[in-house]
JSON list of C-alpha atoms in Angstrom, two decimals:
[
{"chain": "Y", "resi": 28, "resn": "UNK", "atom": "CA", "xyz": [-19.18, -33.41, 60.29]},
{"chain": "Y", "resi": 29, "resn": "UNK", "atom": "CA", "xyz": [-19.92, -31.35, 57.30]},
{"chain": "Y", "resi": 30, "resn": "UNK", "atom": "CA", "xyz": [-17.91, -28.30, 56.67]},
{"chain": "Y", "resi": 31, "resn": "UNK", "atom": "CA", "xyz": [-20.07, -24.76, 56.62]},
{"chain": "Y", "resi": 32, "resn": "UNK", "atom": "CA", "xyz": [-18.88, -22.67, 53.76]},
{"chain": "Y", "resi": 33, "resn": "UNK", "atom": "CA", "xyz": [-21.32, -19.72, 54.83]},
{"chain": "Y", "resi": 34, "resn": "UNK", "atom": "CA", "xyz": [-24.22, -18.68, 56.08]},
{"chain": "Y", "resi": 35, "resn": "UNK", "atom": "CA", "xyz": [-27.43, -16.62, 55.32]},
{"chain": "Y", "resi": 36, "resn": "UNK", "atom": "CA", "xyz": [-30.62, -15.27, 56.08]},
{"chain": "Y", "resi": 37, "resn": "UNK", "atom": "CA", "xyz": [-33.86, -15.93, 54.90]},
{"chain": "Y", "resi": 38, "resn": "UNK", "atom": "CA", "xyz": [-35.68, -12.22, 54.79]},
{"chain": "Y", "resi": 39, "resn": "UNK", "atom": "CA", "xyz": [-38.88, -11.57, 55.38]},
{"chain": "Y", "resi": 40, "resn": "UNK", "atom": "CA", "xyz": [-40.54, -12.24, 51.82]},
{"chain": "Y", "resi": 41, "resn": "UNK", "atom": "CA", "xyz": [-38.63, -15.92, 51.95]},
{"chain": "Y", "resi": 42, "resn": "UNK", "atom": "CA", "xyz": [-35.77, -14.87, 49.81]},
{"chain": "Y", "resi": 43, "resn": "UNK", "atom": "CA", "xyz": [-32.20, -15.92, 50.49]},
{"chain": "Y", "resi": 44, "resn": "UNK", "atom": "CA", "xyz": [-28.81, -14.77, 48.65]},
{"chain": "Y", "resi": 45, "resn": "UNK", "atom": "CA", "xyz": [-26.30, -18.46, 47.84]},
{"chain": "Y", "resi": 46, "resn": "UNK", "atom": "CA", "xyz": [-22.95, -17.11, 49.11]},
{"chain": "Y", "resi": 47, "resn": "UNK", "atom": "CA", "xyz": [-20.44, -16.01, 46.54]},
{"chain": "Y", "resi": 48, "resn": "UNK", "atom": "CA", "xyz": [-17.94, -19.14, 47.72]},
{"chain": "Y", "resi": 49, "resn": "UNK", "atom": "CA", "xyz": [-20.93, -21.77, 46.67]},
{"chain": "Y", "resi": 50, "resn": "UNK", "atom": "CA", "xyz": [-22.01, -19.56, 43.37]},
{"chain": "Y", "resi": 51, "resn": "UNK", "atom": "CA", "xyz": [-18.12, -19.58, 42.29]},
{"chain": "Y", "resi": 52, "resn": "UNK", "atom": "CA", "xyz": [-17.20, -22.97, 43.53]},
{"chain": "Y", "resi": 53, "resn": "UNK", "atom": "CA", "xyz": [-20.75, -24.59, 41.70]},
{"chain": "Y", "resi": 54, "resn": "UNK", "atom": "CA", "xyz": [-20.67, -21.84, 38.36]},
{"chain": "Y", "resi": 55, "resn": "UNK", "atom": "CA", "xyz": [-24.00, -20.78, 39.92]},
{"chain": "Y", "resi": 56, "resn": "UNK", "atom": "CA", "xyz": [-25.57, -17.94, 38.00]},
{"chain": "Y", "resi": 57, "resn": "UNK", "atom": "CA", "xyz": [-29.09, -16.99, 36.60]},
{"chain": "Y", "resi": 58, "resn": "UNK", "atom": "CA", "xyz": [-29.03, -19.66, 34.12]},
{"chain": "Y", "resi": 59, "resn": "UNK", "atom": "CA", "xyz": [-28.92, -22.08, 36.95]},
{"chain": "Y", "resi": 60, "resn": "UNK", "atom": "CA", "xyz": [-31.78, -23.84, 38.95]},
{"chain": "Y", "resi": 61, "resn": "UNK", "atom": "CA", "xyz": [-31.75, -24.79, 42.37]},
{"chain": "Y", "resi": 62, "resn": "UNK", "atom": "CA", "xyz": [-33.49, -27.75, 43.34]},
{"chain": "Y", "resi": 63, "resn": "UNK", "atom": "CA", "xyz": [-34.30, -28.28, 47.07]},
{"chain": "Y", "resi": 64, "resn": "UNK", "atom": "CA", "xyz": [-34.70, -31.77, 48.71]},
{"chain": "Y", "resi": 65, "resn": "UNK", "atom": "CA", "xyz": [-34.64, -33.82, 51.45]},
{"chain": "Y", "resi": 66, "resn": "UNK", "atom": "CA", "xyz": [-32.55, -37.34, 51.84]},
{"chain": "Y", "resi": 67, "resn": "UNK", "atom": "CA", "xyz": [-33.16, -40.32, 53.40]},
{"chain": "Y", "resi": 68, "resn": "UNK", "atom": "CA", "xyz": [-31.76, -39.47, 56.48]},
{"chain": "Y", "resi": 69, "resn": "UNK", "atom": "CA", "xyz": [-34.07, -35.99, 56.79]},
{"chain": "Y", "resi": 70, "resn": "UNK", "atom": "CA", "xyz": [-31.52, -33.80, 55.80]},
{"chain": "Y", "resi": 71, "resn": "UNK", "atom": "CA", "xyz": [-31.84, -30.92, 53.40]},
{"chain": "Y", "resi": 72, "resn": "UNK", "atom": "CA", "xyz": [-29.74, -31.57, 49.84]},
{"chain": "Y", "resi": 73, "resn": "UNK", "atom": "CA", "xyz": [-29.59, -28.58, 47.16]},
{"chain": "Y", "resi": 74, "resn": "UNK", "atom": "CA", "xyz": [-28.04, -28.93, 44.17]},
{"chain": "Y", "resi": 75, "resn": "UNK", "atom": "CA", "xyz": [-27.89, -27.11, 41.07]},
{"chain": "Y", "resi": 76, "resn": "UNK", "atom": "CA", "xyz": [-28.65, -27.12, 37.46]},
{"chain": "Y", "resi": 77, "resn": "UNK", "atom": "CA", "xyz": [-28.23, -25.40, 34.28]},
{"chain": "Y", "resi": 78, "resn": "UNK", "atom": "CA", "xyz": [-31.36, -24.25, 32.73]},
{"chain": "Y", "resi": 79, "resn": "UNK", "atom": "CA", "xyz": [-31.84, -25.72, 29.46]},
{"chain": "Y", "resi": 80, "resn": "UNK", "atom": "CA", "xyz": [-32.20, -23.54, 26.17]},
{"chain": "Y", "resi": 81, "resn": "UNK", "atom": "CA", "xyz": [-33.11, -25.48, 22.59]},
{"chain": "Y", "resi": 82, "resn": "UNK", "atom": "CA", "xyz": [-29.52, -25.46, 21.45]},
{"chain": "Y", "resi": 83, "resn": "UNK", "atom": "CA", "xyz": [-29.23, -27.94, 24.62]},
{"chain": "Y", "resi": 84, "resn": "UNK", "atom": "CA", "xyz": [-32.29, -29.91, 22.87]},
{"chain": "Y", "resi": 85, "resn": "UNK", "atom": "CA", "xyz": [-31.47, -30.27, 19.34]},
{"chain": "Y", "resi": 86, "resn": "UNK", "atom": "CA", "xyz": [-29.66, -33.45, 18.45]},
{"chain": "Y", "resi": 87, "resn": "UNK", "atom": "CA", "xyz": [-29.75, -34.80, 21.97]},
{"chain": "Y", "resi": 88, "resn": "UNK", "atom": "CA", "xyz": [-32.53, -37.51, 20.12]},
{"chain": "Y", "resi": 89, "resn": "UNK", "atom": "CA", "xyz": [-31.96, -39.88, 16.87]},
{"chain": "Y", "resi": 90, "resn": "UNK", "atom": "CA", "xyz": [-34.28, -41.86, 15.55]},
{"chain": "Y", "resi": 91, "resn": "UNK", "atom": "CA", "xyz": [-33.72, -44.90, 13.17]},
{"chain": "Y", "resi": 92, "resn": "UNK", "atom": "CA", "xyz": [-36.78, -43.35, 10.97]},
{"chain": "Y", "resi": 93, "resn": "UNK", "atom": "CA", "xyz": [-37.97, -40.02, 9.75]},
{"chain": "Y", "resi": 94, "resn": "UNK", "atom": "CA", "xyz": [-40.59, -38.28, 11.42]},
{"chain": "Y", "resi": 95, "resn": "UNK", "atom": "CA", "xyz": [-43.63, -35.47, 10.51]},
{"chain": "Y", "resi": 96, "resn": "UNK", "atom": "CA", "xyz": [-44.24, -33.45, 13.19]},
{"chain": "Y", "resi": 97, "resn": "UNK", "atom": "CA", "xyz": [-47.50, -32.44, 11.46]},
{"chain": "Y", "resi": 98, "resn": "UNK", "atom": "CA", "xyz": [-48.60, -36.07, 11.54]},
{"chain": "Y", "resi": 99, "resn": "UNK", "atom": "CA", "xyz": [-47.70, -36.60, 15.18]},
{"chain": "Y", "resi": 100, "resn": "UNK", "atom": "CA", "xyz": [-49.46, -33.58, 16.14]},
{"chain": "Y", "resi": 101, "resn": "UNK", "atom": "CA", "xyz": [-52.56, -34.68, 14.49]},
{"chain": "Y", "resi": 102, "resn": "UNK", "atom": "CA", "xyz": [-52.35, -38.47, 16.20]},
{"chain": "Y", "resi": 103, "resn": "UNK", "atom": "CA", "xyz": [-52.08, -37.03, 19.38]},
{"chain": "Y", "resi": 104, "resn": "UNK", "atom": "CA", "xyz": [-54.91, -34.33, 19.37]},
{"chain": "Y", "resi": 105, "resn": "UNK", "atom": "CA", "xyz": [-56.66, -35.31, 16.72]},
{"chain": "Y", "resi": 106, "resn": "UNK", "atom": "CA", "xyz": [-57.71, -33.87, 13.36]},
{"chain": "Y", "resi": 107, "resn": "UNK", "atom": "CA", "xyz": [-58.94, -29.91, 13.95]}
]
């Protein structure tokens, strides 16, 4: 059996608060996202993810060759 941590309410408007235990034990905070699912077995899953920024983005990519934005743009949509 799973343990329960806490519990809340879900108000009127559909809103909910994640328990202080699960934002500390998970870093939860306003930079995070909570994604809501539902597993194989029919259960509800949440987890949680950190919003990215484009300091996450830079540099995450490298390419053998150099690349013109510009001219990708203009492949793509088309001469204006």
């Amino acid at each position: 059996m799973d343990t329960i941590l806490a519990t809340t309410k879900l108000y009127r408007n559909n809103q909910t608060a994640v328990p202080s235990i699960i934002r500390d034990k998970f870093d939860v905070d306003a930079d995070t996202i909570i994604e809501w699912g539902i597993n194989e077995k029919n259960e509800p899953v949440i987890k949680f993810r950190k919003k990215r920024n484009i300091e996450d983005i830079i540099g995450l990519v490298q390419l053998d060759e150099r690349t013109d934005s510009v001219k990708l743009k203009k492949e793509l949509y088309g001469k204006r």
